[in-house]
XYZ file of N, CA and C in Angstrom:
333
model
N 155.942 133.192 154.844
C 155.156 131.995 154.656
C 154.503 131.565 155.975
N 155.253 131.665 157.066
C 154.715 131.249 158.353
C 153.508 132.099 158.750
N 153.531 133.385 158.407
C 152.396 134.245 158.748
C 151.123 133.783 158.048
N 151.245 133.342 156.821
C 150.076 132.830 156.095
C 149.551 131.568 156.769
N 150.448 130.661 157.125
C 150.029 129.431 157.798
C 149.414 129.732 159.164
N 149.977 130.697 159.881
C 149.402 131.084 161.173
C 147.995 131.632 160.988
N 147.808 132.435 159.957
C 146.499 133.009 159.668
C 145.500 131.907 159.308
N 145.915 130.959 158.474
C 145.034 129.879 158.066
C 144.690 128.948 159.224
N 145.644 128.751 160.134
C 145.455 127.775 161.191
C 145.225 128.346 162.567
N 144.953 129.656 162.647
C 144.763 130.251 163.967
C 143.643 129.528 164.706
N 143.952 129.088 165.900
C 142.987 128.373 166.717
C 142.927 126.879 166.452
N 143.600 126.390 165.427
C 143.573 124.962 165.119
C 144.556 124.225 166.020
N 144.027 123.398 166.899
C 144.870 122.631 167.826
C 144.683 121.128 167.636
N 144.095 120.740 166.514
C 143.825 119.332 166.260
C 144.944 118.592 165.568
N 146.121 119.175 165.549
C 147.269 118.527 164.929
C 148.204 119.557 164.332
N 149.366 119.106 163.925
C 150.347 120.010 163.325
C 150.924 119.369 162.079
N 150.943 120.155 161.013
C 151.555 119.737 159.765
C 152.754 120.635 159.531
N 153.928 120.037 159.513
C 155.166 120.798 159.327
C 155.672 120.571 157.906
N 155.998 121.672 157.244
C 156.542 121.637 155.888
C 158.030 121.947 155.975
N 158.875 121.086 155.411
C 160.327 121.255 155.502
C 160.920 121.359 154.099
N 161.624 122.472 153.848
C 162.285 122.689 152.556
C 163.642 121.982 152.538
N 164.189 121.732 151.365
C 165.491 121.063 151.268
C 166.614 121.811 151.979
N 166.508 123.148 152.085
C 167.562 123.914 152.743
C 167.402 123.953 154.266
N 166.409 123.231 154.801
C 166.217 123.146 156.247
C 165.178 124.099 156.820
N 164.755 125.091 156.038
C 163.699 125.986 156.534
C 162.432 125.171 156.744
N 161.653 125.560 157.770
C 160.409 124.842 158.007
C 159.309 125.802 158.437
N 158.085 125.383 158.165
C 156.894 126.161 158.486
C 155.859 125.184 159.020
N 155.014 125.648 159.946
C 154.046 124.746 160.561
C 152.632 125.307 160.490
N 151.684 124.419 160.304
C 150.263 124.730 160.340
C 149.673 124.012 161.539
N 149.113 124.765 162.477
C 148.430 124.178 163.621
C 149.346 123.826 164.775
N 148.691 123.294 165.814
C 149.389 122.862 167.031
C 148.716 121.602 167.552
N 149.432 120.870 168.365
C 148.851 119.692 169.003
C 149.221 118.404 168.308
N 148.466 117.377 168.613
C 148.690 116.047 168.048
C 147.450 115.631 167.291
N 147.635 114.808 166.272
C 148.844 114.180 165.759
C 149.731 115.187 165.016
N 150.939 114.760 164.750
C 151.881 115.602 164.023
C 152.405 114.846 162.810
N 152.645 115.586 161.743
C 153.187 114.992 160.522
C 154.122 115.997 159.865
N 155.062 115.473 159.097
C 156.022 116.333 158.389
C 155.980 116.015 156.909
N 155.998 117.090 156.134
C 156.064 116.986 154.682
C 157.433 117.499 154.245
N 158.163 116.670 153.523
C 159.479 117.048 153.012
C 159.294 117.550 151.581
N 159.458 118.846 151.415
C 159.244 119.496 150.120
C 160.458 119.327 149.217
N 160.231 119.164 147.934
C 161.337 119.126 146.959
C 161.904 120.529 146.754
N 161.030 121.570 146.910
C 161.462 122.966 146.827
C 160.428 123.816 147.562
N 160.833 124.992 147.998
C 159.958 125.873 148.774
C 158.777 126.384 147.950
N 158.924 126.472 146.639
C 157.834 126.943 145.783
C 156.623 126.017 145.864
N 156.849 124.764 146.178
C 155.744 123.818 146.301
C 154.773 124.246 147.388
N 155.277 124.745 148.508
C 154.389 125.185 149.580
C 153.536 126.363 149.117
N 154.115 127.313 148.435
C 153.327 128.432 147.905
C 152.230 127.922 146.974
N 152.566 126.960 146.159
C 151.609 126.370 145.228
C 150.461 125.697 145.995
N 150.783 124.953 147.034
C 149.772 124.269 147.847
C 148.843 125.282 148.504
N 149.403 126.350 149.055
C 148.606 127.302 149.817
C 147.571 128.051 148.982
N 147.768 128.117 147.677
C 146.799 128.797 146.822
C 145.483 128.032 146.701
N 145.524 126.735 146.900
C 144.313 125.908 146.860
C 144.618 124.586 147.560
N 144.695 124.594 148.894
C 145.144 123.411 149.630
C 144.345 122.146 149.353
N 143.026 122.254 149.237
C 142.199 121.067 149.050
C 142.562 120.316 147.766
N 142.944 121.044 146.755
C 143.313 120.440 145.477
C 144.812 120.180 145.384
N 145.588 121.169 145.734
C 147.021 121.134 145.443
C 147.843 120.197 146.332
N 147.382 119.900 147.539
C 148.160 118.991 148.386
C 148.271 117.629 147.699
N 147.140 117.112 147.230
C 147.152 115.826 146.536
C 147.856 115.876 145.201
N 147.598 116.944 144.468
C 148.233 117.114 143.156
C 149.751 117.110 143.255
N 150.269 117.886 144.183
C 151.726 117.988 144.307
C 152.345 116.695 144.835
N 151.589 115.937 145.633
C 152.087 114.631 146.086
C 152.214 113.685 144.897
N 151.160 113.616 144.090
C 151.175 112.731 142.919
C 152.286 113.132 141.957
N 152.543 114.439 141.847
C 153.606 114.937 140.965
C 155.005 114.720 141.540
N 155.097 114.203 142.766
C 156.401 113.945 143.380
C 157.084 115.183 143.936
N 156.314 116.237 144.209
C 156.916 117.484 144.686
C 157.112 117.493 146.199
N 156.572 116.500 146.896
C 156.827 116.328 148.323
C 156.617 114.861 148.684
N 157.184 114.512 149.829
C 156.957 113.170 150.354
C 156.771 113.269 151.862
N 155.985 112.373 152.435
C 155.810 112.400 153.886
C 157.076 111.904 154.583
N 157.426 112.553 155.679
C 158.575 112.108 156.461
C 158.328 110.675 156.927
N 159.338 109.861 156.879
C 159.255 108.442 157.256
C 158.196 107.693 156.456
N 157.875 108.188 155.262
C 156.866 107.573 154.390
C 155.527 107.377 155.094
N 155.214 108.260 156.040
C 153.982 108.146 156.825
C 152.879 109.025 156.240
N 152.363 108.623 155.090
C 151.295 109.367 154.436
C 150.037 109.385 155.305
N 149.818 108.320 156.067
C 148.652 108.254 156.947
C 148.627 109.396 157.944
N 149.782 109.754 158.496
C 149.848 110.860 159.459
C 149.510 112.187 158.783
N 150.011 112.391 157.572
C 149.708 113.627 156.828
C 148.209 113.711 156.568
N 147.612 112.608 156.125
C 146.187 112.595 155.837
C 145.350 112.797 157.101
N 145.798 112.240 158.216
C 145.070 112.406 159.473
C 145.024 113.872 159.900
N 146.178 114.548 159.871
C 146.192 115.975 160.216
C 145.365 116.757 159.200
N 145.480 116.400 157.936
C 144.701 117.068 156.896
C 143.202 116.948 157.125
N 142.741 115.791 157.526
C 141.311 115.597 157.798
C 140.878 116.405 159.023
N 141.704 116.438 160.054
C 141.386 117.246 161.238
C 141.286 118.720 160.850
N 142.239 119.182 160.017
C 142.220 120.589 159.608
C 140.991 120.887 158.742
N 140.628 119.962 157.860
C 139.456 120.169 157.008
C 138.202 120.352 157.857
N 138.036 119.514 158.883
C 136.883 119.667 159.777
C 136.925 121.008 160.496
N 138.112 121.388 160.968
C 138.272 122.678 161.650
C 137.900 123.820 160.699
N 138.411 123.768 159.485
C 138.155 124.817 158.504
C 136.657 124.923 158.230
N 136.011 123.790 158.015
C 134.569 123.799 157.734
C 133.789 124.423 158.889
N 134.184 124.124 160.109
C 133.477 124.632 161.292
C 133.760 126.096 161.588
N 134.960 126.575 161.256
C 135.376 127.912 161.693
C 135.554 128.956 160.594
N 135.739 128.543 159.363
C 136.045 129.513 158.315
C 135.050 129.545 157.164
N 134.374 128.454 156.914
C 133.448 128.423 155.776
C 132.394 129.514 155.963
N 132.228 130.366 154.985
C 131.257 131.448 155.064
C 131.802 132.731 155.681
N 132.954 132.649 156.349
C 133.551 133.852 156.938
C 134.337 134.594 155.865
N 134.775 135.785 156.181
C 135.572 136.534 155.201
C 136.876 135.810 154.919
N 137.410 135.080 155.916
C 138.637 134.308 155.710
C 138.399 133.229 154.669
N 137.324 132.487 154.847
C 136.999 131.423 153.904
C 136.744 131.952 152.514
N 136.035 133.076 152.430
C 135.759 133.676 151.129
C 137.042 134.154 150.460
N 137.946 134.745 151.250
C 139.220 135.214 150.688
C 140.038 134.040 150.156
N 140.092 132.944 150.913
C 140.837 131.772 150.453
C 140.199 131.180 149.198
N 138.878 131.152 149.136
C 138.193 130.634 147.957
C 138.496 131.494 146.725
N 138.482 132.802 146.894
C 138.783 133.711 145.778
C 140.213 133.520 145.296
N 141.143 133.400 146.228
C 142.539 133.155 145.841
C 142.664 131.865 145.055
N 141.975 130.821 145.514
C 142.011 129.547 144.809
C 141.448 129.646 143.410
N 140.317 130.370 143.263
C 139.710 130.541 141.950
C 140.607 131.341 141.016
N 141.194 132.409 141.540
C 142.102 133.221 140.723
C 143.303 132.415 140.281
N 143.835 131.618 141.183
C 144.982 130.795 140.850
C 144.621 129.785 139.762
N 143.466 129.170 139.881
C 143.047 128.201 138.854
C 142.840 128.864 137.503
N 142.355 130.099 137.502
C 142.096 130.810 136.262
C 143.383 131.201 135.541
N 144.492 131.306 136.271
C 145.746 131.730 135.657
C 146.566 130.587 135.118
N 146.092 129.366 135.281
C 146.873 128.218 134.795
C 146.799 128.059 133.311
């Protein structure tokens, strides 16, 4: 899982989003500040999010599948916005961006 996050966030230094599973395992996207932690209800939630982050992060939050550490949703959203800008500037139109878009479309088609 960490390799996927490293691939998605390579070069992203505008913040760090840490995902923590109930068993204590954790994975991080990005480096730097601000920092936020997401407490997952189960590790499968992270896999679900990664298939279409723009859609699934919000969906899984509303479904109660994760909660922000210290109830700091603002910190999660701040890192998310920084990452979105980074992604738009560095991946949109690249083979990385196209691969992520295809994965998201395939995942949506299988629901």
